[in-house]
XYZ file of C-alpha atoms in Angstrom:
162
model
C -12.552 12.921 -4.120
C -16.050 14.102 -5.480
C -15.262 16.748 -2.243
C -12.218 18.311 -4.395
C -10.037 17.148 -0.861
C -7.005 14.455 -1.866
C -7.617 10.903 -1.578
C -5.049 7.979 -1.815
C -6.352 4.922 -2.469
C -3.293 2.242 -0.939
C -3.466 -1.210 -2.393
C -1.376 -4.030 -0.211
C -0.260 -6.499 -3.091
C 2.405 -9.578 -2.696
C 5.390 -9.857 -4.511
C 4.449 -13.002 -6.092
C 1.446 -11.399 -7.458
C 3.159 -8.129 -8.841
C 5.960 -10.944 -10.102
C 3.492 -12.246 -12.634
C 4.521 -11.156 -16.250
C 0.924 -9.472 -16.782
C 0.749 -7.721 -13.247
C 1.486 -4.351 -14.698
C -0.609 -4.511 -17.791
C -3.710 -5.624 -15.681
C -3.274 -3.251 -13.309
C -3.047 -0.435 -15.806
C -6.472 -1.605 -16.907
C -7.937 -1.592 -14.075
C -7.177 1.790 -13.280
C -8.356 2.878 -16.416
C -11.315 1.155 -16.186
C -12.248 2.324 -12.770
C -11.508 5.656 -14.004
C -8.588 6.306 -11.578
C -6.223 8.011 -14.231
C -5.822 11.141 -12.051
C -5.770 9.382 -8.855
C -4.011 6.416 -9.111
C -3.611 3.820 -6.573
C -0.168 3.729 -3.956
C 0.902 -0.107 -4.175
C 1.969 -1.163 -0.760
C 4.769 -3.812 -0.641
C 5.927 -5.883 2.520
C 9.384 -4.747 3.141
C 10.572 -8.595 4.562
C 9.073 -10.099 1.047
C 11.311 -7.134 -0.729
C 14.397 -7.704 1.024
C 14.613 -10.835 -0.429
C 13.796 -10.341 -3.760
C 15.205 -6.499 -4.384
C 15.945 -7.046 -7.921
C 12.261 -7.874 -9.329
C 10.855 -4.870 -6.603
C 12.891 -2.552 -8.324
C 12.291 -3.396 -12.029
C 8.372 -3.287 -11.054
C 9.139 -0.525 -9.043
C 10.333 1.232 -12.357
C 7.100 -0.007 -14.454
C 4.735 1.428 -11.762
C 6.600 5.101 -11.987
C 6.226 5.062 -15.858
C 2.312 4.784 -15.286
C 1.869 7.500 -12.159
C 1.989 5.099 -9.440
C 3.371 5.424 -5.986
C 5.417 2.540 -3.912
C 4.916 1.746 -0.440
C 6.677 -0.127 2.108
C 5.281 -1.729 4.812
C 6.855 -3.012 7.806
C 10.289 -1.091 7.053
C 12.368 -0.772 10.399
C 14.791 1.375 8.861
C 18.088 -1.508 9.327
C 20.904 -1.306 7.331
C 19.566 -3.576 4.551
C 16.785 -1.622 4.189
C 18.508 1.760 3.977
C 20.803 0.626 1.240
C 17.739 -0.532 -0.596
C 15.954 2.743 -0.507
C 19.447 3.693 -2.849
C 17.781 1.300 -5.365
C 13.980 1.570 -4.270
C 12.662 4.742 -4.189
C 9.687 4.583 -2.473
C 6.830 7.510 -2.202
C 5.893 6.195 1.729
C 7.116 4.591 3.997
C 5.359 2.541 6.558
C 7.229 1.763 9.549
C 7.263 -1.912 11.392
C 4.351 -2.111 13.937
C 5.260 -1.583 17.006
C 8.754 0.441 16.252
C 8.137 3.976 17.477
C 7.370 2.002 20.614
C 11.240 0.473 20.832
C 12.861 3.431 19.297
C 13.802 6.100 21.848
C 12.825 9.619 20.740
C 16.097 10.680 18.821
C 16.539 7.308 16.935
C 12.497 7.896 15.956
C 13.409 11.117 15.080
C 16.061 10.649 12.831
C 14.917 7.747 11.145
C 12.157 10.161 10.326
C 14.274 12.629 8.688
C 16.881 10.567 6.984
C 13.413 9.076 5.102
C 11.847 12.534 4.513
C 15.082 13.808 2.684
C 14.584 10.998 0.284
C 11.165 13.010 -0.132
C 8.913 10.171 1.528
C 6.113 9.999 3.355
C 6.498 8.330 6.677
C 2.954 6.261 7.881
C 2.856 5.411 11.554
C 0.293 2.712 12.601
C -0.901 1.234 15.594
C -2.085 4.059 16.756
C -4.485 2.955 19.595
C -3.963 5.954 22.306
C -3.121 9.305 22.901
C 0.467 8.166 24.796
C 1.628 7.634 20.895
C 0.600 10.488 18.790
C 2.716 12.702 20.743
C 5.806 11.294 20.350
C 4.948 10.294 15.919
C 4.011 13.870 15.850
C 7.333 15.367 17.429
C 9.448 13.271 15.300
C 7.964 14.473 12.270
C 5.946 11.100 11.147
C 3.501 12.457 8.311
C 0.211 10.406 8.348
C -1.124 8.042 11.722
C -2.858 4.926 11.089
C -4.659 3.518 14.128
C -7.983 3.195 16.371
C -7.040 6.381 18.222
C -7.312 8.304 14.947
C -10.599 10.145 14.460
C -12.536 9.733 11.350
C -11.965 12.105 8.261
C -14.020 15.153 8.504
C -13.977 18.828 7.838
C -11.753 19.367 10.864
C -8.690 16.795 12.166
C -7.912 19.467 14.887
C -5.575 17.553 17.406
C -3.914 18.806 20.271
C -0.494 17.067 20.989
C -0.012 18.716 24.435
Protein backbone atom coordinates (compact mmCIF):
# COMPACT_ATOMS: atom_id res chain seq x y z
CA UNK A 1 0.00 0.00 0.00
CA UNK A 2 2.79 2.53 1.14
CA UNK A 3 4.13 1.17 -2.66
CA UNK A 4 0.99 3.08 -4.34
CA UNK A 5 0.26 -0.91 -5.83
CA UNK A 6 -3.50 -2.23 -4.58
CA UNK A 7 -3.77 -4.26 -1.59
CA UNK A 8 -6.86 -6.23 -0.28
CA UNK A 9 -6.79 -7.07 3.00
CA UNK A 10 -9.51 -10.45 3.18
CA UNK A 11 -10.86 -11.11 6.61
CA UNK A 12 -12.51 -14.88 7.05
CA UNK A 13 -15.32 -14.14 9.73
CA UNK A 14 -18.27 -16.73 10.87
CA UNK A 15 -21.70 -16.08 10.54
CA UNK A 16 -22.35 -16.30 14.12
CA UNK A 17 -19.89 -13.65 14.72
CA UNK A 18 -21.11 -11.14 11.93
CA UNK A 19 -24.81 -12.28 13.49
CA UNK A 20 -24.04 -10.38 16.65
CA UNK A 21 -26.16 -7.10 16.84
CA UNK A 22 -22.81 -4.95 17.28
CA UNK A 23 -20.74 -6.81 14.49
CA UNK A 24 -21.11 -3.98 12.08
CA UNK A 25 -20.61 -1.09 14.40
CA UNK A 26 -17.32 -2.71 15.77
CA UNK A 27 -16.10 -3.43 12.69
CA UNK A 28 -16.60 0.07 11.38
CA UNK A 29 -14.38 1.09 14.27
CA UNK A 30 -11.92 -0.87 13.72
CA UNK A 31 -11.38 0.16 10.36
CA UNK A 32 -11.37 3.55 11.30
CA UNK A 33 -9.14 3.09 13.87
CA UNK A 34 -6.61 1.17 11.92
CA UNK A 35 -6.90 3.81 9.45
CA UNK A 36 -8.27 1.55 6.66
CA UNK A 37 -10.99 4.09 5.37
CA UNK A 38 -9.63 3.94 1.79
CA UNK A 39 -8.80 0.39 1.84
CA UNK A 40 -11.21 -1.41 3.55
CA UNK A 41 -11.17 -4.97 4.40
CA UNK A 42 -13.11 -7.91 1.88
CA UNK A 43 -15.13 -10.05 4.57
CA UNK A 44 -14.91 -13.63 3.53
CA UNK A 45 -17.99 -15.79 4.38
CA UNK A 46 -18.22 -19.73 4.21
CA UNK A 47 -20.68 -20.40 1.54
CA UNK A 48 -22.12 -23.90 3.51
CA UNK A 49 -22.67 -21.54 6.82
CA UNK A 50 -24.59 -18.99 4.22
CA UNK A 51 -26.70 -21.41 2.60
CA UNK A 52 -28.30 -21.99 5.61
CA UNK A 53 -28.85 -18.84 6.96
CA UNK A 54 -29.34 -16.57 3.54
CA UNK A 55 -31.60 -14.17 5.12
CA UNK A 56 -29.18 -12.65 7.97
CA UNK A 57 -26.05 -12.91 5.05
CA UNK A 58 -27.94 -10.71 3.03
CA UNK A 59 -29.17 -8.04 5.50
CA UNK A 60 -25.32 -7.89 6.72
CA UNK A 61 -24.44 -8.19 3.34
CA UNK A 62 -26.40 -4.82 2.79
CA UNK A 63 -24.78 -3.07 6.06
CA UNK A 64 -21.22 -3.94 4.83
CA UNK A 65 -21.99 -2.18 1.18
CA UNK A 66 -23.29 1.01 2.98
CA UNK A 67 -19.71 1.28 4.67
CA UNK A 68 -17.32 0.32 1.39
CA UNK A 69 -16.91 -3.21 2.13
CA UNK A 70 -16.60 -6.14 -0.17
CA UNK A 71 -18.27 -9.84 0.38
CA UNK A 72 -16.59 -12.97 -0.21
CA UNK A 73 -17.55 -16.44 -0.54
CA UNK A 74 -15.63 -19.19 0.23
CA UNK A 75 -16.09 -22.66 -0.68
CA UNK A 76 -18.90 -21.78 -3.40
CA UNK A 77 -19.24 -24.78 -5.95
CA UNK A 78 -21.43 -22.91 -8.08
CA UNK A 79 -24.86 -25.59 -7.40
CA UNK A 80 -28.09 -24.50 -7.96
CA UNK A 81 -28.67 -23.18 -4.41
CA UNK A 82 -25.89 -21.21 -4.61
CA UNK A 83 -26.60 -19.58 -7.97
CA UNK A 84 -30.04 -18.50 -6.93
CA UNK A 85 -28.43 -16.96 -3.91
CA UNK A 86 -25.99 -14.85 -5.78
CA UNK A 87 -29.76 -13.22 -7.09
CA UNK A 88 -29.97 -12.11 -3.41
CA UNK A 89 -26.13 -12.00 -2.42
CA UNK A 90 -24.13 -10.05 -4.42
CA UNK A 91 -20.86 -10.85 -3.71
CA UNK A 92 -17.50 -8.84 -4.91
CA UNK A 93 -15.39 -12.53 -5.09
CA UNK A 94 -15.93 -15.51 -5.28
CA UNK A 95 -13.86 -18.30 -3.94
CA UNK A 96 -14.45 -21.56 -5.38
CA UNK A 97 -14.67 -25.05 -3.23
CA UNK A 98 -11.12 -26.57 -2.86
CA UNK A 99 -10.50 -28.97 -4.95
CA UNK A 100 -13.34 -28.04 -7.77
CA UNK A 101 -11.38 -26.98 -10.84
CA UNK A 102 -9.91 -30.41 -10.23
CA UNK A 103 -13.59 -32.29 -10.78
CA UNK A 104 -14.88 -29.80 -13.21
CA UNK A 105 -13.95 -30.63 -16.82
CA UNK A 106 -12.64 -27.60 -18.74
CA UNK A 107 -16.02 -26.21 -20.21
CA UNK A 108 -18.06 -26.61 -16.93
CA UNK A 109 -14.79 -24.59 -15.23
CA UNK A 110 -15.12 -22.34 -17.84
CA UNK A 111 -18.49 -21.37 -17.69
CA UNK A 112 -18.94 -21.32 -14.17
CA UNK A 113 -16.25 -18.73 -14.56
CA UNK A 114 -18.14 -16.54 -16.77
CA UNK A 115 -21.65 -16.87 -15.55
CA UNK A 116 -19.80 -15.38 -12.06
CA UNK A 117 -17.78 -12.67 -13.90
CA UNK A 118 -21.03 -11.22 -15.57
CA UNK A 119 -22.33 -10.70 -12.11
CA UNK A 120 -19.00 -8.50 -12.05
CA UNK A 121 -17.08 -10.88 -9.50
CA UNK A 122 -13.92 -11.82 -8.90
CA UNK A 123 -13.31 -15.50 -9.11
CA UNK A 124 -10.25 -16.81 -6.42
CA UNK A 125 -8.86 -20.22 -7.22
CA UNK A 126 -6.89 -21.96 -4.39
CA UNK A 127 -4.99 -24.91 -3.93
CA UNK A 128 -2.74 -24.05 -6.15
CA UNK A 129 0.24 -26.41 -5.41
CA UNK A 130 1.69 -27.09 -9.16
CA UNK A 131 2.07 -25.94 -12.45
CA UNK A 132 -0.56 -28.90 -13.89
CA UNK A 133 -3.33 -26.29 -12.34
CA UNK A 134 -2.57 -22.81 -13.30
CA UNK A 135 -3.03 -23.66 -16.80
CA UNK A 136 -6.25 -24.80 -16.86
CA UNK A 137 -7.61 -21.57 -13.85
CA UNK A 138 -5.89 -19.36 -16.27
CA UNK A 139 -7.74 -20.57 -19.56
CA UNK A 140 -11.02 -20.46 -17.93
CA UNK A 141 -10.67 -17.02 -16.98
CA UNK A 142 -10.25 -17.49 -12.94
CA UNK A 143 -8.95 -13.91 -11.78
CA UNK A 144 -6.59 -14.32 -8.73
CA UNK A 145 -4.64 -18.03 -7.66
CA UNK A 146 -4.20 -18.82 -4.15
CA UNK A 147 -1.73 -21.64 -3.51
CA UNK A 148 2.02 -22.89 -2.74
CA UNK A 149 2.79 -22.87 -6.46
CA UNK A 150 2.16 -19.11 -6.52
CA UNK A 151 5.30 -16.98 -6.35
CA UNK A 152 5.59 -14.25 -3.89
CA UNK A 153 4.42 -10.59 -4.75
CA UNK A 154 7.11 -8.67 -6.39
CA UNK A 155 7.74 -6.15 -9.07
CA UNK A 156 7.20 -8.80 -11.72
CA UNK A 157 4.41 -11.94 -11.54
CA UNK A 158 5.55 -12.86 -15.15
CA UNK A 159 4.07 -16.47 -15.68
CA UNK A 160 4.13 -18.47 -18.60
CA UNK A 161 1.00 -20.77 -18.99
CA UNK A 162 2.44 -22.77 -21.95
Amino acid sequence: RGAGRPVALFLQQSLASVGEDAWVQRLRDAISARDLIQCPPVIQLQWAEIADQLDLAVRRAAQLERLGIRLCLTGFTGDEQGEQALERLPPAFVQLAPGLPRTLAAEDLRALTERLQARRIRVIATGVEGPDLIGPLYRAGVDLFQGDYIQPPGDSLDFDDS
